[in-house]
Every structure is written in C-alpha cells, then in structure tokens.
C-alpha cells in the first residue's frame, strides 16, 4: 500500500506588506514588475499594505492595484505626509510618527511580506521581517520578487553567511524567491518556516 504525502497547508493571505523603492530604478523592467505585482495581488483578492507614497515603484504598485479594484492601505510617516508624499487615492491610509512605527504597523496588518527591488530602506525592512521570522517572533513568510536577477547577489551573500557558519543552511529556505508575481504568491501561500535551531 502506498502512503500519500499530505499536501502542504495553504495559508490565508488577506494582506501582504510590500517593500519597494521610492525610485523606479534603471529601465522599464522594475516598473513593469511593480505594476504586475500590484495588478496580480488585486486580481487574487489580496490587499496591499505599503508605505503610502505616490513616489517610485511604490506609486506604480499602488496605481496598478487600484486600477484593478484592489485594496491598498498606506502607512506613511508624518514627515513624508507633510512633504505631500501621500498617494491621493488610496483605499485607506494612516499617518504614524516615524519609520519604526511604520514598520511595526505594516507587519501587524500583513500576513506575509514581499520585497521588490529597492535601496537601503527596502533592504532594511525586508531583513527585519526575515529576522523576526527566524527568531520566532512572527510567522509571516517573506519573499523576494527577483526581477532580472536583482536579488542574486543578495542570495549569494546569504550563502556566504552559511559558508562562514553565521547562519544555519536551513534558513536559506526562510526566503521565498521567484521572478514573477504569481509564482512568488503561490510560494508564500504554502510556505513553512524552517524550525531548526538558530544557533550553530
């Protein structure tokens, strides 16, 4: 008698926090990917939680989701709000006092996190979410939308952490990675967090 392997449980993803650049990057690939992600999340009935601005990839993401009837919740800092950076047609927005409060609020609202290409702010936000998962403080899977291999060098650095015994190898699987929106969302829905000890 054969024994069937049980199917992976599917997570309910009502809202996904998106971290991405307030610039658009070089060429059209990053802009196209942000628009595709926004539209795909809207079509799949998944709300977006993001930094609330109309700038860069963040604005493109929000515009694409809103055009498809999606729900987009902006969490913007007071300083950026006072500089007129708030996207004008969001489904919902809230103003917080600083970046720490914004990150905490976004994680509270989200069931998972995705990083698009971006700069140091995007990287820092993603790393904090991955770290909190690793420590067991949250169970909200994180993923990288690897547009044109943008995150290849980042994953190579993760491999260096593993090779130098600063990170258990199982934790590399703590990051979902895909070049397209649907593939990445599919991974996040069946994601299982590594359960090995943090310390080597």
N, CA, C and O of each residue as an XYZ file, in Angstrom:
800
protein
N       0.851     -1.198      0.000
C       0.000      0.000      0.000
C       0.881      1.242      0.000
O       1.794      1.357      0.818
N       0.616      2.158     -0.902
C       1.405      3.390     -0.954
C       0.843      4.402      0.040
O      -0.356      4.432      0.316
N       1.725      5.210      0.557
C       1.329      6.252      1.507
C       1.466      7.602      0.816
O       2.547      7.969      0.356
N       0.372      8.330      0.748
C       0.403      9.628      0.088
C       0.990     10.680      1.024
O       0.699     10.702      2.219
N       1.809     11.535      0.463
C       2.349     12.652      1.228
C       1.259     13.704      1.357
O       0.663     14.107      0.358
N       0.992     14.153      2.590
C      -0.066     15.158      2.746
C       0.299     16.455      2.047
O       1.458     16.870      2.039
N      -0.709     17.090      1.459
C      -0.476     18.365      0.772
C      -0.145     19.444      1.797
O      -0.649     19.439      2.920
N       0.710     20.360      1.380
C       1.067     21.465      2.262
C      -0.167     22.317      2.543
O      -0.958     22.612      1.647
N      -0.310     22.702      3.807
C      -1.435     23.554      4.178
C      -1.290     24.908      3.486
O      -0.188     25.445      3.367
N      -2.399     25.439      3.040
C      -2.391     26.737      2.370
C      -2.682     27.835      3.379
O      -3.657     27.763      4.127
N      -1.834     28.846      3.393
C      -2.039     29.995      4.268
C      -3.104     30.913      3.669
O      -3.233     31.029      2.450
N      -3.845     31.547      4.536
C      -4.753     32.599      4.102
C      -3.986     33.912      4.099
O      -3.532     34.373      5.147
N      -3.843     34.507      2.937
C      -3.131     35.771      2.803
C      -4.141     36.862      2.454
O      -4.471     37.070      1.287
N      -4.616     37.541      3.468
C      -5.569     38.634      3.232
C      -4.842     39.904      2.795
O      -5.317     40.633      1.925
N      -3.692     40.158      3.404
C      -2.910     41.350      3.107
C      -1.432     41.001      3.066
O      -0.952     40.218      3.887
N      -0.714     41.576      2.118
C       0.728     41.393      2.033
C       1.393     42.758      2.107
O       1.023     43.687      1.389
N       2.381     42.863      2.987
C       3.181     44.088      3.067
C       4.194     44.078      1.927
O       4.893     43.088      1.712
N       4.265     45.171      1.213
C       5.196     45.284      0.091
C       6.241     46.346      0.421
O       5.910     47.488      0.741
N       7.512     45.947      0.336
C       8.633     46.859      0.493
C       9.235     47.073     -0.895
O       9.521     46.103     -1.596
N       9.430     48.324     -1.298
C       9.997     48.569     -2.620
C      10.513     49.993     -2.717
O      10.301     50.811     -1.822
N      11.188     50.270     -3.810
C      11.892     51.522     -3.972
C      10.972     52.726     -4.125
O       9.899     52.644     -4.723
N      11.427     53.851     -3.565
C      10.758     55.121     -3.808
C      11.329     55.792     -5.055
O      10.908     56.887     -5.428
N      12.292     55.123     -5.697
C      12.734     55.446     -7.050
C      12.265     54.320     -7.966
O      11.793     53.288     -7.491
N      12.393     54.517     -9.277
C      11.912     53.499    -10.212
C      13.016     52.596    -10.739
O      12.727     51.587    -11.383
N      14.282     52.937    -10.479
C      15.359     52.096    -10.976
C      15.635     52.333    -12.454
O      15.027     53.195    -13.090
N      16.561     51.552    -12.981
C      17.044     51.713    -14.349
C      16.164     50.939    -15.334
O      15.907     49.751    -15.137
N      15.708     51.604    -16.382
C      14.928     50.926    -17.411
C      13.497     50.695    -16.984
O      13.017     51.271    -16.008
N      12.809     49.820    -17.751
C      11.383     49.580    -17.524
C      11.080     48.307    -16.753
O       9.948     48.125    -16.305
N      12.051     47.422    -16.583
C      11.761     46.108    -16.003
C      11.217     46.215    -14.587
O      10.274     45.507    -14.237
N      11.795     47.086    -13.767
C      11.348     47.201    -12.380
C       9.955     47.838    -12.311
O       9.121     47.435    -11.501
N       9.713     48.830    -13.164
C       8.390     49.451    -13.211
C       7.336     48.434    -13.653
O       6.250     48.366    -13.079
N       7.664     47.653    -14.670
C       6.714     46.647    -15.159
C       6.424     45.606    -14.079
O       5.283     45.169    -13.922
N       7.461     45.209    -13.333
C       7.278     44.205    -12.276
C       6.410     44.742    -11.149
O       5.572     44.014    -10.616
N       6.599     46.013    -10.775
C       5.768     46.616     -9.723
C       4.312     46.668    -10.158
O       3.413     46.369     -9.373
N       4.079     47.048    -11.416
C       2.710     47.091    -11.931
C       2.098     45.695    -11.984
O       0.929     45.512    -11.645
N       2.887     44.716    -12.409
C       2.383     43.341    -12.472
C       2.029     42.829    -11.091
O       0.993     42.187    -10.916
N       2.880     43.105    -10.100
C       2.604     42.638     -8.746
C       1.340     43.288     -8.199
O       0.487     42.607     -7.631
N       1.218     44.593     -8.366
C       0.018     45.268     -7.876
C      -1.246     44.719     -8.504
O      -2.217     44.444     -7.799
N      -1.250     44.555     -9.829
C      -2.421     44.045    -10.525
C      -2.716     42.599    -10.138
O      -3.876     42.223     -9.970
N      -1.671     41.792     -9.997
C      -1.857     40.378     -9.645
C      -2.449     40.227     -8.258
O      -3.363     39.426     -8.059
N      -1.942     40.984     -7.292
C      -2.495     40.917     -5.942
C      -3.968     41.320     -5.945
O      -4.787     40.684     -5.283
N      -4.304     42.369     -6.683
C      -5.700     42.800     -6.754
C      -6.581     41.718     -7.363
O      -7.658     41.428     -6.843
N      -6.135     41.126     -8.452
C      -6.932     40.082     -9.117
C      -7.123     38.864     -8.235
O      -8.140     38.175     -8.325
N      -6.128     38.595     -7.367
C      -6.218     37.438     -6.478
C      -6.907     37.772     -5.158
O      -6.984     36.924     -4.269
N      -7.406     38.991     -5.024
C      -8.155     39.377     -3.827
C      -7.294     39.572     -2.598
O      -7.777     39.422     -1.475
N      -6.030     39.903     -2.788
C      -5.103     40.105     -1.674
C      -4.826     41.605     -1.553
O      -4.425     42.250     -2.522
N      -5.042     42.149     -0.366
C      -4.798     43.562     -0.139
C      -3.313     43.867     -0.011
O      -2.508     43.002      0.332
N      -2.976     45.106     -0.293
C      -1.602     45.593     -0.192
C      -1.488     46.526      1.001
O      -2.334     47.397      1.208
N      -0.435     46.334      1.783
C      -0.034     47.282      2.815
C       1.341     47.786      2.393
O       2.252     46.992      2.157
N       1.488     49.101      2.299
C       2.783     49.628      1.844
C       2.993     51.014      2.442
O       2.186     51.477      3.248
N       4.080     51.673      2.045
C       4.489     52.909      2.691
C       3.699     54.152      2.367
O       4.012     55.223      2.888
N       2.679     54.054      1.521
C       1.718     55.127      1.370
C       2.047     56.245      0.401
O       1.258     57.180      0.260
N       3.186     56.181     -0.269
C       3.585     57.288     -1.125
C       3.184     57.061     -2.579
O       2.856     55.946     -2.987
N       3.218     58.146     -3.348
C       2.984     58.069     -4.791
C       4.304     57.991     -5.556
O       4.296     57.971     -6.787
N       5.429     57.947     -4.858
C       6.741     58.008     -5.487
C       7.214     56.631     -5.971
O       6.887     55.603     -5.377
N       7.982     56.635     -7.049
C       8.743     55.469     -7.484
C       7.932     54.203     -7.702
O       6.771     54.252     -8.108
N       8.566     53.067     -7.425
C       7.885     51.782     -7.575
C       6.686     51.678     -6.646
O       5.717     50.979     -6.944
N       6.756     52.375     -5.519
C       5.648     52.334     -4.567
C       4.375     52.896     -5.203
O       3.297     52.321     -5.056
N       4.502     54.003     -5.897
C       3.346     54.587     -6.555
C       2.829     53.739     -7.696
O       1.618     53.610     -7.879
N       3.741     53.159     -8.468
C       3.347     52.296     -9.588
C       2.590     51.076     -9.080
O       1.561     50.701     -9.643
N       3.092     50.463     -8.027
C       2.433     49.319     -7.391
C       1.011     49.681     -6.986
O       0.066     48.967     -7.319
N       0.858     50.789     -6.268
C      -0.455     51.198     -5.775
C      -1.409     51.517     -6.931
O      -2.569     51.106     -6.911
N      -0.927     52.239     -7.921
C      -1.781     52.602     -9.059
C      -2.308     51.363     -9.777
O      -3.481     51.300    -10.145
N      -1.427     50.373     -9.974
C      -1.832     49.166    -10.696
C      -2.871     48.381     -9.913
O      -3.829     47.866    -10.491
N      -2.688     48.286     -8.598
C      -3.659     47.562     -7.776
C      -4.999     48.287     -7.754
O      -6.048     47.657     -7.891
N      -4.970     49.592     -7.584
C      -6.214     50.365     -7.542
C      -6.964     50.290     -8.868
O      -8.194     50.241     -8.886
N      -6.222     50.283     -9.984
C      -6.853     50.196    -11.305
C      -7.597     48.884    -11.490
O      -8.541     48.809    -12.276
N      -7.171     47.838    -10.762
C      -7.832     46.528    -10.836
C      -8.856     46.333     -9.719
O      -9.371     45.231     -9.523
N      -9.146     47.412     -8.989
C     -10.137     47.314     -7.915
C      -9.590     46.757     -6.622
O     -10.362     46.336     -5.761
N      -8.268     46.742     -6.459
C      -7.656     46.195     -5.256
C      -7.734     47.142     -4.072
O      -8.014     48.332     -4.215
N      -7.479     46.578     -2.901
C      -7.467     47.356     -1.652
C      -6.026     47.688     -1.309
O      -5.195     46.792     -1.160
N      -5.728     48.980     -1.182
C      -4.358     49.427     -0.915
C      -4.362     50.311      0.327
O      -4.988     51.370      0.354
N      -3.659     49.856      1.341
C      -3.597     50.526      2.649
C      -2.208     51.142      2.798
O      -1.215     50.417      2.869
N      -2.131     52.450      2.847
C      -0.863     53.141      3.008
C      -0.585     53.475      4.457
O      -1.470     53.932      5.181
N       0.656     53.245      4.878
C       1.103     53.634      6.213
C       2.287     54.577      6.008
O       3.383     54.136      5.662
N       2.071     55.843      6.216
C       3.068     56.852      5.879
C       3.530     57.591      7.136
O       2.754     57.791      8.071
N       4.785     57.989      7.144
C       5.284     58.751      8.279
C       4.790     60.195      8.204
O       4.508     60.714      7.124
N       4.693     60.820      9.351
C       4.222     62.200      9.390
C       5.124     63.115      8.573
O       4.637     64.019      7.894
N       6.431     62.889      8.632
C       7.355     63.742      7.894
C       7.096     63.663      6.393
O       7.086     64.688      5.711
N       6.887     62.450      5.873
C       6.615     62.312      4.442
C       5.235     62.840      4.084
O       5.049     63.416      3.012
N       4.272     62.651      4.969
C       2.932     63.199      4.731
C       2.997     64.719      4.620
O       2.368     65.310      3.742
N       3.751     65.342      5.502
C       3.849     66.804      5.492
C       4.622     67.321      4.284
O       4.552     68.509      3.967
N       5.358     66.441      3.609
C       6.048     66.817      2.369
C       5.223     66.448      1.133
O       5.744     66.433      0.018
N       3.938     66.151      1.334
C       2.997     65.847      0.243
C       3.361     64.585     -0.530
O       3.169     64.524     -1.745
N       3.879     63.588      0.158
C       4.225     62.328     -0.487
C       3.085     61.308     -0.453
O       3.205     60.244     -1.062
N       1.992     61.601      0.238
C       0.903     60.634      0.340
C       0.228     60.432     -1.011
O      -0.097     61.396     -1.705
N       0.021     59.172     -1.374
C      -0.754     58.846     -2.574
C      -2.185     59.346     -2.373
O      -2.776     59.100     -1.322
N      -2.750     60.040     -3.357
C      -4.033     60.720     -3.123
C      -5.280     59.848     -3.184
O      -6.339     60.290     -2.737
N      -5.206     58.628     -3.718
C      -6.443     57.867     -3.942
C      -6.396     56.469     -3.325
O      -6.991     55.540     -3.869
N      -5.707     56.308     -2.210
C      -5.620     55.004     -1.566
C      -6.975     54.587     -0.988
O      -7.828     55.426     -0.699
N      -7.153     53.277     -0.826
C      -8.354     52.765     -0.172
C      -8.422     53.238      1.268
O      -9.496     53.532      1.793
N      -7.257     53.308      1.898
C      -7.163     53.660      3.315
C      -5.743     54.122      3.571
O      -4.801     53.589      2.984
N      -5.579     55.103      4.439
C      -4.227     55.476      4.842
C      -4.210     55.860      6.315
O      -5.229     56.239      6.891
N      -3.043     55.753      6.897
C      -2.851     56.214      8.262
C      -1.475     56.846      8.377
O      -0.552     56.498      7.641
N      -1.353     57.776      9.308
C      -0.115     58.525      9.498
C       0.486     58.108     10.833
O      -0.192     58.121     11.860
N       1.765     57.737     10.810
C       2.472     57.340     12.028
C       3.655     58.278     12.231
O       4.024     59.041     11.338
N       4.242     58.207     13.425
C       5.232     59.215     13.790
C       6.621     58.978     13.206
O       7.402     59.925     13.113
N       6.953     57.780     12.817
C       8.306     57.552     12.296
C       8.427     56.194     11.647
O       7.462     55.432     11.579
N       9.634     55.896     11.167
C       9.867     54.661     10.418
C       9.673     53.416     11.271
O       9.136     52.418     10.791
N      10.100     53.459     12.518
C       9.919     52.287     13.379
C       8.439     51.958     13.540
O       8.032     50.800     13.451
N       7.653     52.986     13.775
C       6.211     52.775     13.932
C       5.595     52.288     12.632
O       4.684     51.460     12.650
N       6.080     52.794     11.502
C       5.536     52.359     10.214
C       5.803     50.877      9.984
O       4.900     50.135      9.598
N       7.045     50.441     10.221
C       7.375     49.025     10.026
C       6.546     48.129     10.937
O       6.038     47.093     10.508
N       6.413     48.531     12.187
C       5.641     47.726     13.137
C       4.182     47.629     12.707
O       3.583     46.556     12.766
N       3.621     48.736     12.280
C       2.224     48.738     11.868
C       2.012     47.898     10.616
O       1.040     47.148     10.530
N       2.912     48.018      9.645
C       2.792     47.234      8.426
C       2.840     45.742      8.725
O       2.068     44.971      8.155
N       3.741     45.327      9.614
C       3.838     43.907      9.958
C       2.596     43.438     10.712
O       2.157     42.300     10.546
N       2.038     44.305     11.530
C       0.814     43.942     12.250
C      -0.335     43.674     11.282
O      -1.122     42.749     11.482
N      -0.423     44.487     10.237
C      -1.528     44.384      9.283
C      -1.362     43.247      8.280
O      -2.348     42.774      7.715
N      -0.135     42.805      8.055
C       0.154     41.880      6.961
C       0.189     40.428      7.411
O       0.457     40.118      8.572
N      -0.089     39.547      6.453
C       0.050     38.102      6.663
C       1.343     37.566      6.060
O       1.741     36.439      6.353
N       2.000     38.362      5.222
C       3.258     37.983      4.571
C       3.896     39.268      4.059
O       3.280     40.334      4.075
N       5.141     39.150      3.604
C       5.870     40.326      3.109
C       6.564     39.980      1.796
O       7.072     38.873      1.616
N       6.576     40.946      0.887
C       7.304     40.821     -0.377
C       8.175     42.055     -0.553
O       7.732     43.179     -0.320
N       9.412     41.835     -0.966
C      10.283     42.940     -1.353
C      10.479     42.924     -2.861
O      10.877     41.915     -3.444
N      10.195     44.046     -3.470
C      10.596     44.340     -4.843
C      11.994     44.957     -4.790
O      12.469     45.294     -3.706
N      12.651     45.108     -5.918
C      13.914     45.844     -5.911
C      13.759     47.223     -5.282
O      12.731     47.884     -5.423
N      14.800     47.629     -4.591
C      14.796     48.928     -3.935
C      16.168     49.195     -3.345
O      17.134     48.501     -3.660
N      16.251     50.192     -2.498
C      17.517     50.604     -1.915
C      17.676     50.147     -0.475
O      17.206     49.075     -0.095
N      18.347     50.978      0.325
C      18.680     50.548      1.685
C      17.438     50.435      2.564
O      17.389     49.564      3.434
N      16.433     51.292      2.364
C      15.220     51.192      3.160
C      14.483     49.896      2.897
O      14.038     49.223      3.827
N      14.355     49.548      1.631
C      13.710     48.286      1.246
C      14.444     47.102      1.849
O      13.829     46.191      2.404
N      15.764     47.122      1.737
C      16.577     46.023      2.253
C      16.437     45.897      3.758
O      16.317     44.792      4.286
N      16.451     47.029      4.449
C      16.353     47.011      5.913
C      14.991     46.488      6.365
O      14.908     45.699      7.306
N      13.932     46.924      5.699
C      12.594     46.456      6.060
C      12.466     44.950      5.853
O      11.922     44.241      6.700
N      12.970     44.471      4.723
C      12.907     43.041      4.444
C      13.712     42.248      5.460
O      13.246     41.224      5.962
N      14.917     42.715      5.767
C      15.783     41.987      6.692
C      15.171     41.912      8.086
O      15.298     40.895      8.767
N      14.510     42.981      8.511
C      13.873     42.933      9.828
C      12.768     41.882      9.856
O      12.655     41.122     10.817
N      11.954     41.839      8.805
C      10.879     40.844      8.770
C      11.445     39.427      8.739
O      10.934     38.544      9.428
N      12.499     39.201      7.945
C      13.126     37.872      7.900
C      13.701     37.510      9.262
O      13.558     36.372      9.710
N      14.349     38.460      9.924
C      14.936     38.220     11.243
C      13.869     37.860     12.262
O      14.049     36.918     13.034
N      12.761     38.591     12.281
C      11.692     38.309     13.236
C      11.099     36.928     13.010
O      10.723     36.250     13.966
N      11.011     36.506     11.753
C      10.582     35.139     11.469
C      11.583     34.129     12.003
O      11.203     33.134     12.622
N      12.877     34.391     11.759
C      13.906     33.457     12.204
C      13.889     33.297     13.726
O      14.066     32.194     14.242
N      13.677     34.403     14.436
C      13.657     34.368     15.891
C      12.369     33.770     16.447
O      12.295     33.453     17.635
N      11.362     33.614     15.604
C      10.086     33.076     16.059
C       9.152     34.117     16.627
O       8.127     33.774     17.216
N       9.491     35.392     16.461
C       8.622     36.454     16.964
C       7.374     36.616     16.098
O       6.331     37.040     16.595
N       7.467     36.286     14.820
C       6.318     36.304     13.926
C       6.359     35.055     13.050
O       7.398     34.405     12.933
N       5.237     34.726     12.443
C       5.175     33.661     11.445
C       4.469     34.237     10.221
O       3.309     33.931      9.942
N       5.210     35.081      9.500
C       4.687     35.779      8.332
C       5.739     35.667      7.238
O       6.729     36.398      7.250
N       5.534     34.764      6.301
C       6.590     34.460      5.330
C       7.017     35.671      4.527
O       6.237     36.591      4.278
N       8.287     35.643      4.126
C       8.863     36.747      3.356
C       9.331     36.230      2.006
O       9.775     35.088      1.881
N       9.224     37.088      0.999
C       9.642     36.690     -0.344
C      10.288     37.831     -1.086
O      10.044     39.001     -0.793
N      11.117     37.479     -2.052
C      11.797     38.441     -2.912
C      11.310     38.260     -4.339
O      11.360     37.154     -4.878
N      10.841     39.335     -4.954
C      10.487     39.310     -6.372
C      11.767     39.599     -7.148
O      12.200     40.746     -7.264
N      12.352     38.546     -7.669
C      13.716     38.617     -8.204
C      13.705     39.058     -9.670
O      13.946     38.263    -10.579
N      13.421     40.335     -9.869
C      13.287     40.907    -11.212
C      14.661     40.994    -11.873
O      15.551     41.684    -11.375
N      14.832     40.291    -12.997
C      16.090     40.360    -13.729
C      17.305     39.959    -12.922
O      18.408     40.437    -13.184
N      17.117     39.083    -11.936
C      18.236     38.646    -11.106
C      18.702     39.674    -10.091
O      19.819     39.579     -9.581
N      17.851     40.671     -9.787
C      18.258     41.751     -8.885
C      18.761     41.234     -7.544
O      19.708     41.788     -6.985
N      18.144     40.188     -7.024
C      18.499     39.694     -5.692
C      19.499     38.533     -5.729
O      19.763     37.925     -4.691
N      20.051     38.216     -6.883
C      21.033     37.128     -6.959
C      22.233     37.398     -6.061
O      22.685     36.503     -5.347
N      22.754     38.623     -6.091
C      23.917     38.952     -5.269
C      23.569     38.902     -3.781
O      24.398     38.515     -2.957
N      22.341     39.296     -3.444
C      21.898     39.216     -2.051
C      21.876     37.758     -1.578
O      22.346     37.448     -0.484
N      21.329     36.874     -2.407
C      21.285     35.466     -2.026
C      22.687     34.867     -1.970
O      22.942     33.960     -1.177
N      23.591     35.364     -2.798
C      24.982     34.919     -2.714
C      25.593     35.339     -1.376
O      26.380     34.592     -0.796
N      25.242     36.513     -0.888
C      25.711     36.953      0.424
C      25.138     36.061      1.521
O      25.839     35.720      2.474
N      23.859     35.678      1.390
C      23.273     34.733      2.344
C      24.062     33.425      2.333
O      24.310     32.840      3.387
N      24.456     32.966      1.142
C      25.268     31.751      1.052
C      26.616     31.926      1.751
O      27.139     30.977      2.335
N      27.175     33.125      1.693
C      28.421     33.396      2.416
C      28.198     33.324      3.919
O      29.041     32.787      4.637
N      27.084     33.850      4.411
C      26.754     33.716      5.835
C      26.732     32.250      6.251
O      27.233     31.875      7.312
N      26.135     31.432      5.382
C      26.033     29.991      5.677
C      27.408     29.342      5.638
O      27.759     28.570      6.530
N      28.184     29.651      4.609
C      29.512     29.044      4.462
C      30.425     29.399      5.634
O      31.262     28.593      6.038
N      30.262     30.605      6.176
C      31.096     31.055      7.290
C      30.466     30.758      8.658
O      30.936     31.244      9.686
N      29.403     29.960      8.654
C      28.756     29.461      9.868
C      28.198     30.574     10.763
O      28.308     30.518     11.988
N      27.598     31.584     10.124
C      26.828     32.575     10.841
C      25.326     32.352     10.679
O      24.523     33.035     11.314
N      24.948     31.398      9.831
C      23.539     31.133      9.554
C      23.370     29.655      9.240
O      24.074     29.133      8.375
N      22.447     28.957      9.923
C      22.184     27.574      9.563
C      21.687     27.473      8.125
O      20.881     28.301      7.701
N      22.144     26.487      7.370
C      21.759     26.406      5.955
C      20.261     26.313      5.728
O      19.757     26.760      4.697
N      19.539     25.729      6.696
C      18.090     25.588      6.526
C      17.389     26.945      6.431
O      16.304     27.049      5.859
N      18.014     27.983      6.993
C      17.356     29.290      6.995
C      17.415     29.984      5.644
O      16.750     31.001      5.449
N      18.193     29.460      4.711
C      18.130     29.997      3.346
C      16.728     29.789      2.776
O      16.231     30.602      1.996
N      16.098     28.676      3.185
C      14.735     28.394      2.739
C      13.701     29.246      3.460
O      12.502     29.110      3.216
N      14.164     30.130      4.355
C      13.254     31.056      5.011
C      12.876     32.231      4.133
O      12.117     33.106      4.549
N      13.408     32.253      2.907
C      13.081     33.296      1.942
C      12.486     32.639      0.704
O      13.130     31.796      0.079
N      11.268     33.014      0.345
C      10.704     32.602     -0.938
C      11.289     33.497     -2.028
O      11.525     34.684     -1.807
N      11.519     32.922     -3.195
C      12.191     33.656     -4.268
C      11.585     33.241     -5.598
O      11.487     32.050     -5.896
N      11.176     34.227     -6.403
C      10.621     33.930     -7.719
C      10.746     35.170     -8.595
O      10.777     36.290     -8.084
N      10.819     34.975     -9.938
C      10.935     36.118    -10.838
C       9.596     36.727    -11.240
O       9.566     37.772    -11.890
N       8.485     36.087    -10.861
C       7.173     36.575    -11.282
C       6.216     36.601    -10.099
O       6.392     35.868     -9.126
N       5.207     37.452    -10.195
C       4.297     37.697     -9.083
C       3.508     36.452     -8.688
O       3.470     36.095     -7.510
N       2.880     35.789     -9.655
C       2.064     34.618     -9.314
C       2.895     33.524     -8.659
O       2.466     32.912     -7.681
N       4.084     33.280     -9.201
C       4.937     32.239     -8.633
C       5.327     32.543     -7.203
O       5.370     31.643     -6.364
N       5.612     33.799     -6.918
C       6.010     34.171     -5.562
C       4.840     34.080     -4.595
O       5.000     33.576     -3.483
N       3.670     34.558     -4.995
C       2.496     34.464     -4.132
C       2.158     32.997     -3.848
O       1.823     32.642     -2.718
N       2.247     32.150     -4.877
C       1.986     30.723     -4.683
C       2.924     30.129     -3.631
O       2.496     29.335     -2.793
N       4.195     30.510     -3.674
C       5.155     30.016     -2.679
C       4.788     30.476     -1.275
O       4.850     29.696     -0.325
N       4.406     31.742     -1.145
C       4.068     32.272      0.173
C       2.841     31.577      0.756
O       2.740     31.423      1.973
N       1.910     31.158     -0.096
C       0.692     30.515      0.397
C       0.948     29.143      1.006
O       0.183     28.696      1.860
N       2.005     28.474      0.581
C       2.295     27.138      1.116
C       3.586     27.133      1.929
O       4.130     26.068      2.221
N       4.076     28.303      2.293
C       5.366     28.427      2.965
C       5.340     27.800      4.357
O       4.387     27.965      5.119
N       6.423     27.071      4.664
C       6.619     26.547      6.013
C       7.959     27.040      6.524
O       8.999     26.808      5.907
N       7.924     27.716      7.647
C       9.117     28.310      8.213
C      10.082     27.244      8.692
O       9.649     26.266      9.301
N      11.399     27.399      8.433
C      12.384     26.448      8.975
C      12.297     26.419     10.507
O      12.131     27.456     11.149
N      12.408     25.243     11.066
C      12.257     25.098     12.513
C      13.540     24.664     13.205
O      13.505     24.321     14.387
N      14.668     24.667     12.508
C      15.930     24.302     13.135
C      16.351     25.385     14.100
O      15.888     26.522     14.019
N      17.248     25.017     15.027
C      17.746     25.982     16.000
C      18.492     27.111     15.296
O      19.155     26.901     14.280
N      18.371     28.311     15.855
C      19.071     29.451     15.280
C      20.587     29.324     15.480
O      21.368     29.707     14.610
N      20.993     28.783     16.634
C      22.407     28.762     16.974
C      23.081     27.487     16.497
O      22.548     26.390     16.668
N      24.255     27.637     15.900
C      25.005     26.500     15.376
C      25.789     25.814     16.482
O      26.484     24.831     16.228
